[in-house]
Amino acid sequence: MIYDSHCHLNDPKLYPNRAEIIRRAMDNGVAYFLCVGWDVESSKLAISIAHEFPSVYAAVGLHPENLEGVDAYSLEEIKKMAKDHKVVSIGEIGLDYHWFKDEKDHIKQKEWFIKQIDLANELGLPVSIHARDATQDTYDILKEHPVLKKGNLHCYSGSKEMMLEFAKLGYYFGFDGPITYKNSIVPKECVKACPADRLLMETDSPYLSPIPYRGQDNEPAHVKEIAEQMALLRGEEIESLENRLLNNFKNLFHVEQ
Ligand SMILES: [Zn+2]
């Protein structure tokens, strides 16, 4: 049994065909999906998909790239939604300095990251973190504002050294398509060095398709390629790796069943 700890079945590219896409994934052994929101509307849609399909869970939150126009009301909406029984995480939240270079934007992103950490702590939920070109600031915030139920750095793209620092704070790490790309050296090193009890598989569908699907829209069925690549990189039997990684997923997100 495998799972996808970060996918966007709520994305317009996947949503219309979600039933088929979920079926194809289940045929590949995918038992759980964490469908992640990026703003109020996509978070609502994530919950509605989670209500349609027993194996789908939802994360609700405001992504650092989607903060234009957010206000106290948006946070109130996220809070209301987060009380739904299928919501297992606040996310995706975090910092993106790749698309946003301006210091003013960074200040705003940090502010909303912290507000949503506070919300996760108020509700007793873990967080799903997006951190791009912002590893140090993400670390500093998590150190200063500990998340009680921890969380994962999805599509982890920092250094191995920083990964081990985040691990000391109790965080988990999700890896997806890039670990199958030939020129992607550091993510592969990170998969090899990741503490066994902190590793998670994900796709970030519809983005980041693994080899041999690169260039096409990604979908949760392809998390199989991620699990196989992880087993190869770590020199582990696929079955024991899958079992352990399923435990990691359950330990972090406390899914039922
Ligand atoms: Zn995502």
mmCIF file of C-alpha atoms and ligand atoms in Angstrom:
data_model
loop_
_atom_site.group_PDB
_atom_site.id
_atom_site.type_symbol
_atom_site.label_atom_id
_atom_site.label_comp_id
_atom_site.label_asym_id
_atom_site.label_seq_id
_atom_site.Cartn_x
_atom_site.Cartn_y
_atom_site.Cartn_z
ATOM 1 C CA MET A 1 0.000 0.000 0.000
ATOM 2 C CA ILE A 2 1.260 3.445 -0.958
ATOM 3 C CA TYR A 3 -0.176 6.952 -0.649
ATOM 4 C CA ASP A 4 0.186 10.441 -2.020
ATOM 5 C CA SER A 5 0.916 12.872 0.802
ATOM 6 C CA HIS A 6 0.639 15.949 -1.418
ATOM 7 C CA CYS A 7 -1.546 16.231 -4.502
ATOM 8 C CA HIS A 8 -3.935 18.734 -6.016
ATOM 9 C CA LEU A 9 -6.983 16.793 -7.165
ATOM 10 C CA ASN A 10 -8.638 20.193 -6.699
ATOM 11 C CA ASP A 11 -6.563 21.646 -9.559
ATOM 12 C CA PRO A 12 -8.619 22.469 -12.683
ATOM 13 C CA LYS A 13 -6.379 20.071 -14.655
ATOM 14 C CA LEU A 14 -7.341 17.079 -12.476
ATOM 15 C CA TYR A 15 -10.662 17.960 -10.916
ATOM 16 C CA PRO A 16 -12.965 17.144 -13.865
ATOM 17 C CA ASN A 17 -11.457 13.631 -14.142
ATOM 18 C CA ARG A 18 -10.942 13.022 -10.434
ATOM 19 C CA ALA A 19 -12.943 9.781 -10.261
ATOM 20 C CA GLU A 20 -10.895 8.165 -13.041
ATOM 21 C CA ILE A 21 -7.641 9.557 -11.664
ATOM 22 C CA ILE A 22 -8.366 8.200 -8.179
ATOM 23 C CA ARG A 23 -9.344 4.840 -9.670
ATOM 24 C CA ARG A 24 -6.082 4.615 -11.646
ATOM 25 C CA ALA A 25 -4.110 5.460 -8.511
ATOM 26 C CA MET A 26 -5.959 2.866 -6.437
ATOM 27 C CA ASP A 27 -5.186 0.288 -9.139
ATOM 28 C CA ASN A 28 -1.527 1.151 -8.503
ATOM 29 C CA GLY A 29 -1.927 0.529 -4.767
ATOM 30 C CA VAL A 30 -2.521 4.110 -3.591
ATOM 31 C CA ALA A 31 -4.611 3.834 -0.416
ATOM 32 C CA TYR A 32 -4.603 7.458 0.787
ATOM 33 C CA PHE A 33 -4.529 10.852 -0.871
ATOM 34 C CA LEU A 34 -3.868 14.155 0.840
ATOM 35 C CA CYS A 35 -5.483 16.785 -1.356
ATOM 36 C CA VAL A 36 -3.934 20.157 -0.555
ATOM 37 C CA GLY A 37 -5.510 23.606 -0.902
ATOM 38 C CA TRP A 38 -3.670 26.836 -1.731
ATOM 39 C CA ASP A 39 -6.392 29.431 -1.072
ATOM 40 C CA VAL A 40 -9.916 29.554 0.345
ATOM 41 C CA GLU A 41 -11.673 28.220 -2.773
ATOM 42 C CA SER A 42 -9.222 25.382 -3.477
ATOM 43 C CA SER A 43 -9.345 24.395 0.198
ATOM 44 C CA LYS A 44 -13.144 24.176 0.014
ATOM 45 C CA LEU A 45 -12.837 22.006 -3.072
ATOM 46 C CA ALA A 46 -10.272 19.763 -1.341
ATOM 47 C CA ILE A 47 -12.803 19.113 1.436
ATOM 48 C CA SER A 48 -15.596 18.425 -1.013
ATOM 49 C CA ILE A 49 -13.418 15.822 -2.805
ATOM 50 C CA ALA A 50 -12.557 14.308 0.588
ATOM 51 C CA HIS A 51 -16.283 13.956 1.262
ATOM 52 C CA GLU A 52 -16.805 12.251 -2.101
ATOM 53 C CA PHE A 53 -14.018 9.678 -1.724
ATOM 54 C CA PRO A 54 -13.261 7.864 1.564
ATOM 55 C CA SER A 55 -9.542 7.540 0.757
ATOM 56 C CA VAL A 56 -9.067 11.285 0.178
ATOM 57 C CA TYR A 57 -8.120 13.631 3.039
ATOM 58 C CA ALA A 58 -7.752 17.403 2.868
ATOM 59 C CA ALA A 59 -5.300 20.113 3.875
ATOM 60 C CA VAL A 60 -6.561 23.685 4.008
ATOM 61 C CA GLY A 61 -4.453 26.817 3.932
ATOM 62 C CA LEU A 62 -3.131 29.918 2.213
ATOM 63 C CA HIS A 63 -0.081 29.320 -0.014
ATOM 64 C CA PRO A 64 2.653 31.996 0.006
ATOM 65 C CA GLU A 65 2.112 32.605 -3.728
ATOM 66 C CA ASN A 66 -1.598 33.280 -3.172
ATOM 67 C CA LEU A 67 -1.641 36.006 -0.559
ATOM 68 C CA GLU A 68 -2.988 38.830 -2.671
ATOM 69 C CA GLY A 69 -6.191 40.085 -1.103
ATOM 70 C CA VAL A 70 -6.107 37.756 1.899
ATOM 71 C CA ASP A 71 -7.429 39.214 5.131
ATOM 72 C CA ALA A 72 -8.713 38.248 8.557
ATOM 73 C CA TYR A 73 -11.844 36.891 6.892
ATOM 74 C CA SER A 74 -9.779 34.437 4.796
ATOM 75 C CA LEU A 75 -8.147 33.112 7.954
ATOM 76 C CA GLU A 76 -11.569 32.760 9.592
ATOM 77 C CA GLU A 77 -12.726 30.716 6.583
ATOM 78 C CA ILE A 78 -9.684 28.442 6.802
ATOM 79 C CA LYS A 79 -10.322 27.993 10.509
ATOM 80 C CA LYS A 80 -13.950 27.013 9.949
ATOM 81 C CA MET A 81 -12.980 24.532 7.237
ATOM 82 C CA ALA A 82 -10.148 23.057 9.309
ATOM 83 C CA LYS A 83 -12.693 21.717 11.785
ATOM 84 C CA ASP A 84 -14.037 19.302 9.171
ATOM 85 C CA HIS A 85 -13.352 15.669 10.123
ATOM 86 C CA LYS A 86 -11.499 14.982 6.834
ATOM 87 C CA VAL A 87 -9.041 17.864 7.321
ATOM 88 C CA VAL A 88 -5.749 16.462 8.634
ATOM 89 C CA SER A 89 -3.356 19.361 8.036
ATOM 90 C CA ILE A 90 -3.026 23.118 7.589
ATOM 91 C CA GLY A 91 -1.419 23.662 4.203
ATOM 92 C CA GLU A 92 0.032 24.458 2.046
ATOM 93 C CA ILE A 93 1.639 27.304 3.917
ATOM 94 C CA GLY A 94 5.176 28.641 3.974
ATOM 95 C CA LEU A 95 7.585 30.851 2.050
ATOM 96 C CA ASP A 96 8.368 31.228 -1.649
ATOM 97 C CA TYR A 97 11.294 33.492 -2.484
ATOM 98 C CA HIS A 98 11.701 31.967 -5.933
ATOM 99 C CA TRP A 99 8.748 33.793 -7.473
ATOM 100 C CA PHE A 100 8.753 36.639 -4.963
ATOM 101 C CA LYS A 101 12.039 38.536 -4.632
ATOM 102 C CA ASP A 102 10.732 41.667 -2.937
ATOM 103 C CA GLU A 103 11.437 42.132 0.772
ATOM 104 C CA LYS A 104 7.908 43.490 1.245
ATOM 105 C CA ASP A 105 6.476 40.222 -0.054
ATOM 106 C CA HIS A 106 8.768 38.222 2.200
ATOM 107 C CA ILE A 107 7.518 40.114 5.241
ATOM 108 C CA LYS A 108 3.919 39.421 4.262
ATOM 109 C CA GLN A 109 4.636 35.721 3.612
ATOM 110 C CA LYS A 110 6.301 35.330 7.005
ATOM 111 C CA GLU A 111 3.376 37.006 8.713
ATOM 112 C CA TRP A 112 0.833 34.622 7.115
ATOM 113 C CA PHE A 113 3.038 31.599 7.694
ATOM 114 C CA ILE A 114 3.142 32.415 11.419
ATOM 115 C CA LYS A 115 -0.607 33.162 11.616
ATOM 116 C CA GLN A 116 -1.337 29.748 10.111
ATOM 117 C CA ILE A 117 1.134 27.992 12.412
ATOM 118 C CA ASP A 118 -0.762 29.588 15.296
ATOM 119 C CA LEU A 119 -3.998 28.276 13.783
ATOM 120 C CA ALA A 120 -2.565 24.750 13.429
ATOM 121 C CA ASN A 121 -1.553 24.882 17.093
ATOM 122 C CA GLU A 122 -4.950 26.166 18.160
ATOM 123 C CA LEU A 123 -6.641 23.269 16.331
ATOM 124 C CA GLY A 124 -4.034 20.612 17.137
ATOM 125 C CA LEU A 125 -3.148 19.919 13.496
ATOM 126 C CA PRO A 126 0.178 19.395 11.696
ATOM 127 C CA VAL A 127 1.209 21.633 8.782
ATOM 128 C CA SER A 128 2.112 21.005 5.125
ATOM 129 C CA ILE A 129 4.908 23.398 4.236
ATOM 130 C CA HIS A 130 5.943 24.870 0.908
ATOM 131 C CA ALA A 131 9.465 26.327 1.114
ATOM 132 C CA ARG A 132 11.223 27.429 -2.051
ATOM 133 C CA ASP A 133 14.539 29.282 -2.003
ATOM 134 C CA ALA A 134 13.680 30.165 1.582
ATOM 135 C CA THR A 135 15.140 27.325 3.619
ATOM 136 C CA GLN A 136 16.840 29.401 6.300
ATOM 137 C CA ASP A 137 13.878 31.689 6.968
ATOM 138 C CA THR A 138 11.552 28.666 7.072
ATOM 139 C CA TYR A 139 13.843 27.038 9.619
ATOM 140 C CA ASP A 140 14.058 30.194 11.742
ATOM 141 C CA ILE A 141 10.267 30.518 11.835
ATOM 142 C CA LEU A 142 9.725 26.853 12.746
ATOM 143 C CA LYS A 143 12.344 27.135 15.448
ATOM 144 C CA GLU A 144 10.795 30.261 16.914
ATOM 145 C CA HIS A 145 7.168 29.169 16.396
ATOM 146 C CA PRO A 146 7.153 25.416 17.022
ATOM 147 C CA VAL A 147 4.261 23.486 15.509
ATOM 148 C CA LEU A 148 3.014 21.208 18.281
ATOM 149 C CA LYS A 149 1.871 18.441 15.895
ATOM 150 C CA LYS A 150 4.847 18.992 13.548
ATOM 151 C CA GLY A 151 4.439 18.736 9.788
ATOM 152 C CA ASN A 152 6.189 18.034 6.518
ATOM 153 C CA LEU A 153 8.327 20.022 4.138
ATOM 154 C CA HIS A 154 6.688 18.997 0.907
ATOM 155 C CA CYS A 155 8.870 18.679 -2.215
ATOM 156 C CA TYR A 156 11.881 19.293 -0.017
ATOM 157 C CA SER A 157 14.474 21.197 -2.040
ATOM 158 C CA GLY A 158 16.983 22.412 0.544
ATOM 159 C CA SER A 159 20.369 20.957 1.397
ATOM 160 C CA LYS A 160 20.994 17.668 3.157
ATOM 161 C CA GLU A 161 22.541 19.538 6.098
ATOM 162 C CA MET A 162 19.459 21.708 6.558
ATOM 163 C CA MET A 163 17.213 18.650 6.231
ATOM 164 C CA LEU A 164 18.937 17.117 9.230
ATOM 165 C CA GLU A 165 18.400 20.354 11.180
ATOM 166 C CA PHE A 166 14.663 20.322 10.356
ATOM 167 C CA ALA A 167 14.601 16.655 11.346
ATOM 168 C CA LYS A 168 15.910 17.591 14.797
ATOM 169 C CA LEU A 169 12.882 19.884 15.144
ATOM 170 C CA GLY A 170 10.658 16.873 14.381
ATOM 171 C CA TYR A 171 9.714 17.520 10.749
ATOM 172 C CA TYR A 172 9.059 15.086 7.892
ATOM 173 C CA PHE A 173 10.128 15.384 4.253
ATOM 174 C CA GLY A 174 8.173 14.728 1.080
ATOM 175 C CA PHE A 175 9.875 13.965 -2.221
ATOM 176 C CA ASP A 176 8.375 13.746 -5.681
ATOM 177 C CA GLY A 177 9.241 13.783 -9.409
ATOM 178 C CA PRO A 178 12.629 15.546 -9.172
ATOM 179 C CA ILE A 179 14.204 12.518 -7.428
ATOM 180 C CA THR A 180 13.802 10.680 -10.748
ATOM 181 C CA TYR A 181 15.472 13.407 -12.852
ATOM 182 C CA LYS A 182 18.969 12.723 -14.064
ATOM 183 C CA ASN A 183 20.440 16.117 -13.144
ATOM 184 C CA SER A 184 18.728 16.408 -9.814
ATOM 185 C CA ILE A 185 21.614 15.595 -7.459
ATOM 186 C CA VAL A 186 20.726 17.159 -4.084
ATOM 187 C CA PRO A 187 17.169 15.776 -3.748
ATOM 188 C CA LYS A 188 18.579 12.291 -4.364
ATOM 189 C CA GLU A 189 21.213 12.833 -1.669
ATOM 190 C CA CYS A 190 18.452 13.947 0.673
ATOM 191 C CA VAL A 191 16.366 10.814 0.023
ATOM 192 C CA LYS A 192 19.397 8.673 0.829
ATOM 193 C CA ALA A 193 20.196 10.599 4.022
ATOM 194 C CA CYS A 194 16.649 11.143 5.283
ATOM 195 C CA PRO A 195 15.954 9.526 8.678
ATOM 196 C CA ALA A 196 13.840 6.425 7.979
ATOM 197 C CA ASP A 197 10.992 7.602 10.196
ATOM 198 C CA ARG A 198 10.671 10.998 8.454
ATOM 199 C CA LEU A 199 10.405 10.116 4.778
ATOM 200 C CA LEU A 200 7.156 10.632 2.831
ATOM 201 C CA MET A 201 6.187 9.958 -0.780
ATOM 202 C CA GLU A 202 4.153 12.451 -2.805
ATOM 203 C CA THR A 203 3.492 13.608 -6.361
ATOM 204 C CA ASP A 204 2.461 17.310 -6.166
ATOM 205 C CA SER A 205 0.114 16.431 -9.059
ATOM 206 C CA PRO A 206 -0.529 17.921 -11.560
ATOM 207 C CA TYR A 207 3.047 19.241 -11.320
ATOM 208 C CA LEU A 208 6.462 17.562 -11.298
ATOM 209 C CA SER A 209 5.748 14.344 -13.229
ATOM 210 C CA PRO A 210 8.403 11.713 -12.582
ATOM 211 C CA ILE A 211 10.332 9.956 -15.331
ATOM 212 C CA PRO A 212 8.957 8.444 -17.650
ATOM 213 C CA TYR A 213 5.970 10.834 -17.536
ATOM 214 C CA ARG A 214 7.967 14.066 -17.487
ATOM 215 C CA GLY A 215 6.314 16.731 -19.625
ATOM 216 C CA GLN A 216 2.788 15.356 -19.038
ATOM 217 C CA ASP A 217 0.347 16.307 -16.304
ATOM 218 C CA ASN A 218 1.183 14.377 -13.179
ATOM 219 C CA GLU A 219 -1.356 12.270 -11.246
ATOM 220 C CA PRO A 220 -1.288 10.321 -7.962
ATOM 221 C CA ALA A 221 -0.905 6.935 -9.743
ATOM 222 C CA HIS A 222 2.671 8.013 -10.456
ATOM 223 C CA VAL A 223 3.602 7.972 -6.778
ATOM 224 C CA LYS A 224 4.496 4.347 -7.560
ATOM 225 C CA GLU A 225 7.515 5.621 -9.531
ATOM 226 C CA ILE A 226 8.499 7.735 -6.527
ATOM 227 C CA ALA A 227 8.356 4.772 -4.135
ATOM 228 C CA GLU A 228 10.400 2.635 -6.538
ATOM 229 C CA GLN A 229 13.013 5.352 -6.961
ATOM 230 C CA MET A 230 13.249 5.830 -3.183
ATOM 231 C CA ALA A 231 13.787 2.088 -2.664
ATOM 232 C CA LEU A 232 16.480 2.100 -5.353
ATOM 233 C CA LEU A 233 18.282 5.144 -3.924
ATOM 234 C CA ARG A 234 18.194 3.785 -0.386
ATOM 235 C CA GLY A 235 19.003 0.209 -1.365
ATOM 236 C CA GLU A 236 15.888 -1.101 0.378
ATOM 237 C CA GLU A 237 13.293 -3.709 -0.489
ATOM 238 C CA ILE A 238 10.290 -1.953 -1.971
ATOM 239 C CA GLU A 239 7.818 -3.677 0.334
ATOM 240 C CA SER A 240 9.512 -2.790 3.578
ATOM 241 C CA LEU A 241 10.054 0.772 2.383
ATOM 242 C CA GLU A 242 6.373 1.124 1.497
ATOM 243 C CA ASN A 243 5.280 -0.245 4.860
ATOM 244 C CA ARG A 244 7.540 2.073 6.783
ATOM 245 C CA LEU A 245 6.562 5.098 4.739
ATOM 246 C CA LEU A 246 2.895 4.298 5.272
ATOM 247 C CA ASN A 247 3.528 4.321 9.005
ATOM 248 C CA ASN A 248 5.232 7.712 8.689
ATOM 249 C CA PHE A 249 2.187 9.074 6.881
ATOM 250 C CA LYS A 250 -0.181 7.730 9.527
ATOM 251 C CA ASN A 251 2.000 8.965 12.378
ATOM 252 C CA LEU A 252 2.031 12.486 11.004
ATOM 253 C CA PHE A 253 -1.498 12.942 9.688
ATOM 254 C CA HIS A 254 -3.421 10.509 11.922
ATOM 255 C CA VAL A 255 -5.659 9.298 9.107
ATOM 256 C CA GLU A 256 -8.399 6.889 10.110
ATOM 257 C CA GLN A 257 -8.918 3.324 8.785
HETATM 258 ZN ZN ZN B 1 1.507 21.680 -3.883
#
